Amino acid sequence: MSFDEPSIPKGSQPSMVSSNASASIRDPSPVPSSLDTLVSHLVASKRSLSAIEHVWRANEIVTSTRVHLEASVIISARTTFLRAGISTQLHTLGKVHAHSKSVESEGAQEYEEVLRTLDEADKRLRGTLESLKTTMVEHRLKPTSDQRKSLLDFVDEGGVDNLLAAVEASANAAKEAHTELVDTNAGFLNDLGRVKKIVLGSEDQPPQALKKKSIESLNVDATLGSPIPDVLQSMEDRAKDMADNLESLVKHFDLCVTAIKHTEGGGDAAQRLTDDLPAGVAVGEEVAGPPPEPISDQEREEMLDVLAKDADQVEEVMTEIREHLGEMETLLENVTVYMSQLDQEYSNVMTAFRQLEDLETRLHAFIAQSQVFVMRWDDQKAKINERMEELESLGDFYSGYLSAYDNLLVEIGRRQFMEQQTEKVLQDTMRKLETLYEEDSSKREAFKNDYGDFLPVDIWPGLTNPPLHFEIKPVNGIEKVPDISKSVIQRAIRRVEGKA
């Protein structure tokens, strides 16, 4: 309220207008002169003094908001401290998980490489075994056998199956260890994700979103911190305006009492109407004091003029007080919502902190899991590599076996050729020996015919012996080389030479 300063007698009060600077002041009303009019102004003024309850409520709101401010500072500090610590721990745990994840990825790559190598070795071995199975042994090599056999029939496949089973067992054990590590990493990551979601929120609902919304509802700029200080300042300004307005209402009431007491017959009415004032209202001493000093008619007219103007503005001042209180109540509700969200945020951070503590108690086991995987994988990898060497050796042996059979056929072809050459030499030799034998026999018979009658028989006992007659035959009785067809031998030669 703003006040005019009329020249009025002692005990009278200045006029009252609305505290809104833009409010216009009404034109002076006709000066009230009747006691009834003054009494009606006094009754209205007395009723307006109930606004003290609004002022008390405003004071309670300011006090409550100040308490909220102190609590918000403490809660925000705790929340910020915990969130910073949790964020640091999450960063560290994220590095631990990343390391374990790299172990998982490297293990998966090595495992896939081992499987690829195993598949290639198994494919080569299976191909060699299939070649052994489809390569039938020439029946002339074993003419007494009733059933033809393949090269595979001369191999114990049980060793191959046992070796492949051992390799598969090691691969499965390695896969199981890797699966355990994958599950452990996934579980640890989920735990980290739950803590992060509480502390950092999600893309759709970050933790600051609700608090930001409540800050916006307070209609203040709180980009640098809590909005409550600005709200508190706004509330204190409103509460001060309300107190100023109440003071103006009290002064108006005092002026009404003064005017009535300066009116004939008004003393008793003033005393009667001011007996039950609202508690806490501090009015002037005019009601219970001695009769006022007489004033001139001009002074009375000026006082009544101010009183009339103020009386017209009582309801406006009351409305302004109620509006201020309503605004403060709304602000208090929003502050309460904001505090609830601060409490919820702190509670969430505490929940994340406890989950983080639980996670850290399992950190040693988590780190140990990756170490256990490395040890188990190294052990199984060594076994797989050892059996891989056996598998490669077995494949080389079977390949050598298949190649040796082809070379056997080539060797048989060579021996056949040597037998044929030997037969030719033997036949030629026998033919020459027979020719010599016949020639010698003929000449011995001619000598006998020419000179036998003249020579005594006992002159040389060997005179009548026939010539030496030779026979060539094997001395060791070994069977001849099997009669393998030339086409079979030629195919074997081409395979050995890499032409088929």
PDB file of N, CA, C and O in Angstrom, residues 456-486:
ATOM      1  N   PRO A 456      91.245-149.130 -78.561  1.00  0.00           N
ATOM      2  CA  PRO A 456      90.732-150.046 -77.528  1.00  0.00           C
ATOM      3  C   PRO A 456      89.806-149.262 -76.588  1.00  0.00           C
ATOM      4  O   PRO A 456      89.982-148.064 -76.329  1.00  0.00           O
ATOM      5  N   VAL A 457      88.864-149.944 -76.030  1.00  0.00           N
ATOM      6  CA  VAL A 457      87.856-149.288 -75.177  1.00  0.00           C
ATOM      7  C   VAL A 457      88.476-148.743 -73.902  1.00  0.00           C
ATOM      8  O   VAL A 457      88.104-147.704 -73.391  1.00  0.00           O
ATOM      9  N   ASP A 458      89.432-149.453 -73.406  1.00  0.00           N
ATOM     10  CA  ASP A 458      89.992-149.044 -72.112  1.00  0.00           C
ATOM     11  C   ASP A 458      91.104-148.029 -72.235  1.00  0.00           C
ATOM     12  O   ASP A 458      91.744-147.686 -71.251  1.00  0.00           O
ATOM     13  N   ILE A 459      91.329-147.514 -73.440  1.00  0.00           N
ATOM     14  CA  ILE A 459      92.381-146.517 -73.568  1.00  0.00           C
ATOM     15  C   ILE A 459      91.964-145.201 -72.885  1.00  0.00           C
ATOM     16  O   ILE A 459      92.798-144.473 -72.394  1.00  0.00           O
ATOM     17  N   TRP A 460      90.648-144.883 -72.890  1.00  0.00           N
ATOM     18  CA  TRP A 460      90.103-143.689 -72.149  1.00  0.00           C
ATOM     19  C   TRP A 460      88.673-143.998 -71.789  1.00  0.00           C
ATOM     20  O   TRP A 460      87.817-144.142 -72.654  1.00  0.00           O
ATOM     21  N   PRO A 461      88.400-144.176 -70.559  1.00  0.00           N
ATOM     22  CA  PRO A 461      87.032-144.566 -70.146  1.00  0.00           C
ATOM     23  C   PRO A 461      85.994-143.566 -70.627  1.00  0.00           C
ATOM     24  O   PRO A 461      84.839-143.937 -70.862  1.00  0.00           O
ATOM     25  N   GLY A 462      86.292-142.313 -70.797  1.00  0.00           N
ATOM     26  CA  GLY A 462      85.283-141.305 -71.167  1.00  0.00           C
ATOM     27  C   GLY A 462      85.126-141.142 -72.648  1.00  0.00           C
ATOM     28  O   GLY A 462      84.424-140.239 -73.106  1.00  0.00           O
ATOM     29  N   LEU A 463      85.782-142.043 -73.420  1.00  0.00           N
ATOM     30  CA  LEU A 463      85.745-141.882 -74.859  1.00  0.00           C
ATOM     31  C   LEU A 463      84.324-141.993 -75.395  1.00  0.00           C
ATOM     32  O   LEU A 463      83.929-141.280 -76.310  1.00  0.00           O
ATOM     33  N   THR A 464      83.553-142.836 -74.794  1.00  0.00           N
ATOM     34  CA  THR A 464      82.186-143.081 -75.302  1.00  0.00           C
ATOM     35  C   THR A 464      81.120-142.272 -74.550  1.00  0.00           C
ATOM     36  O   THR A 464      79.925-142.448 -74.795  1.00  0.00           O
ATOM     37  N   ASN A 465      81.553-141.384 -73.589  1.00  0.00           N
ATOM     38  CA  ASN A 465      80.547-140.587 -72.832  1.00  0.00           C
ATOM     39  C   ASN A 465      79.874-139.551 -73.742  1.00  0.00           C
ATOM     40  O   ASN A 465      80.530-138.975 -74.619  1.00  0.00           O
ATOM     41  N   PRO A 466      78.596-139.287 -73.481  1.00  0.00           N
ATOM     42  CA  PRO A 466      77.917-138.232 -74.250  1.00  0.00           C
ATOM     43  C   PRO A 466      78.393-136.852 -73.761  1.00  0.00           C
ATOM     44  O   PRO A 466      78.956-136.722 -72.677  1.00  0.00           O
ATOM     45  N   PRO A 467      78.119-135.772 -74.508  1.00  0.00           N
ATOM     46  CA  PRO A 467      78.532-134.426 -74.075  1.00  0.00           C
ATOM     47  C   PRO A 467      77.689-133.954 -72.844  1.00  0.00           C
ATOM     48  O   PRO A 467      76.620-134.496 -72.560  1.00  0.00           O
ATOM     49  N   LEU A 468      78.197-132.969 -72.147  1.00  0.00           N
ATOM     50  CA  LEU A 468      77.454-132.411 -70.997  1.00  0.00           C
ATOM     51  C   LEU A 468      76.131-131.789 -71.471  1.00  0.00           C
ATOM     52  O   LEU A 468      76.079-131.088 -72.485  1.00  0.00           O
ATOM     53  N   HIS A 469      75.062-132.086 -70.705  1.00  0.00           N
ATOM     54  CA  HIS A 469      73.737-131.551 -71.036  1.00  0.00           C
ATOM     55  C   HIS A 469      73.225-130.728 -69.841  1.00  0.00           C
ATOM     56  O   HIS A 469      73.049-131.255 -68.747  1.00  0.00           O
ATOM     57  N   PHE A 470      73.011-129.383 -70.017  1.00  0.00           N
ATOM     58  CA  PHE A 470      72.652-128.474 -68.903  1.00  0.00           C
ATOM     59  C   PHE A 470      71.138-128.228 -68.830  1.00  0.00           C
ATOM     60  O   PHE A 470      70.445-128.246 -69.844  1.00  0.00           O
ATOM     61  N   GLU A 471      70.705-127.993 -67.607  1.00  0.00           N
ATOM     62  CA  GLU A 471      69.314-127.587 -67.332  1.00  0.00           C
ATOM     63  C   GLU A 471      69.345-126.402 -66.358  1.00  0.00           C
ATOM     64  O   GLU A 471      69.990-126.474 -65.316  1.00  0.00           O
ATOM     65  N   ILE A 472      68.655-125.269 -66.684  1.00  0.00           N
ATOM     66  CA  ILE A 472      68.633-124.063 -65.830  1.00  0.00           C
ATOM     67  C   ILE A 472      67.288-123.996 -65.084  1.00  0.00           C
ATOM     68  O   ILE A 472      66.224-124.040 -65.705  1.00  0.00           O
ATOM     69  N   LYS A 473      67.338-123.856 -63.741  1.00  0.00           N
ATOM     70  CA  LYS A 473      66.125-123.752 -62.920  1.00  0.00           C
ATOM     71  C   LYS A 473      66.429-122.936 -61.668  1.00  0.00           C
ATOM     72  O   LYS A 473      67.571-122.856 -61.239  1.00  0.00           O
ATOM     73  N   PRO A 474      65.368-122.297 -61.067  1.00  0.00           N
ATOM     74  CA  PRO A 474      65.575-121.489 -59.856  1.00  0.00           C
ATOM     75  C   PRO A 474      66.103-122.352 -58.726  1.00  0.00           C
ATOM     76  O   PRO A 474      65.744-123.531 -58.606  1.00  0.00           O
ATOM     77  N   VAL A 475      66.925-121.744 -57.941  1.00  0.00           N
ATOM     78  CA  VAL A 475      67.517-122.498 -56.839  1.00  0.00           C
ATOM     79  C   VAL A 475      66.787-122.231 -55.508  1.00  0.00           C
ATOM     80  O   VAL A 475      66.986-122.990 -54.550  1.00  0.00           O
ATOM     81  N   ASN A 476      65.926-121.132 -55.422  1.00  0.00           N
ATOM     82  CA  ASN A 476      65.285-120.828 -54.143  1.00  0.00           C
ATOM     83  C   ASN A 476      63.787-121.134 -54.143  1.00  0.00           C
ATOM     84  O   ASN A 476      63.107-120.944 -53.133  1.00  0.00           O
ATOM     85  N   GLY A 477      63.225-121.487 -55.223  1.00  0.00           N
ATOM     86  CA  GLY A 477      61.833-121.916 -55.268  1.00  0.00           C
ATOM     87  C   GLY A 477      60.817-120.819 -54.974  1.00  0.00           C
ATOM     88  O   GLY A 477      59.715-121.110 -54.511  1.00  0.00           O
ATOM     89  N   ILE A 478      61.173-119.563 -55.182  1.00  0.00           N
ATOM     90  CA  ILE A 478      60.251-118.443 -54.907  1.00  0.00           C
ATOM     91  C   ILE A 478      59.231-118.344 -56.033  1.00  0.00           C
ATOM     92  O   ILE A 478      59.545-118.536 -57.207  1.00  0.00           O
ATOM     93  N   GLU A 479      57.961-117.982 -55.591  1.00  0.00           N
ATOM     94  CA  GLU A 479      56.899-117.852 -56.572  1.00  0.00           C
ATOM     95  C   GLU A 479      57.174-116.701 -57.518  1.00  0.00           C
ATOM     96  O   GLU A 479      57.874-115.750 -57.184  1.00  0.00           O
ATOM     97  N   LYS A 480      56.578-116.817 -58.641  1.00  0.00           N
ATOM     98  CA  LYS A 480      56.733-115.761 -59.619  1.00  0.00           C
ATOM     99  C   LYS A 480      55.963-114.506 -59.188  1.00  0.00           C
ATOM    100  O   LYS A 480      55.076-114.555 -58.341  1.00  0.00           O
ATOM    101  N   VAL A 481      56.318-113.388 -59.768  1.00  0.00           N
ATOM    102  CA  VAL A 481      55.637-112.118 -59.500  1.00  0.00           C
ATOM    103  C   VAL A 481      54.191-112.225 -59.978  1.00  0.00           C
ATOM    104  O   VAL A 481      53.928-112.787 -61.041  1.00  0.00           O
ATOM    105  N   PRO A 482      53.200-111.676 -59.150  1.00  0.00           N
ATOM    106  CA  PRO A 482      51.793-111.752 -59.565  1.00  0.00           C
ATOM    107  C   PRO A 482      51.603-111.123 -60.936  1.00  0.00           C
ATOM    108  O   PRO A 482      52.245-110.139 -61.288  1.00  0.00           O
ATOM    109  N   ASP A 483      50.676-111.703 -61.666  1.00  0.00           N
ATOM    110  CA  ASP A 483      50.407-111.231 -63.007  1.00  0.00           C
ATOM    111  C   ASP A 483      49.397-110.083 -62.948  1.00  0.00           C
ATOM    112  O   ASP A 483      48.197-110.263 -63.152  1.00  0.00           O
ATOM    113  N   ILE A 484      49.896-108.884 -62.636  1.00  0.00           N
ATOM    114  CA  ILE A 484      49.037-107.693 -62.586  1.00  0.00           C
ATOM    115  C   ILE A 484      48.990-107.094 -63.986  1.00  0.00           C
ATOM    116  O   ILE A 484      50.015-106.984 -64.664  1.00  0.00           O
ATOM    117  N   SER A 485      47.765-106.665 -64.380  1.00  0.00           N
ATOM    118  CA  SER A 485      47.619-106.137 -65.731  1.00  0.00           C
ATOM    119  C   SER A 485      48.420-104.849 -65.896  1.00  0.00           C
ATOM    120  O   SER A 485      48.652-104.109 -64.942  1.00  0.00           O
ATOM    121  N   LYS A 486      48.839-104.672 -67.138  1.00  0.00           N
ATOM    122  CA  LYS A 486      49.640-103.481 -67.438  1.00  0.00           C
ATOM    123  C   LYS A 486      48.846-102.187 -67.197  1.00  0.00           C
ATOM    124  O   LYS A 486      49.409-101.173 -66.773  1.00  0.00           O
TER     125      LYS A 486
END
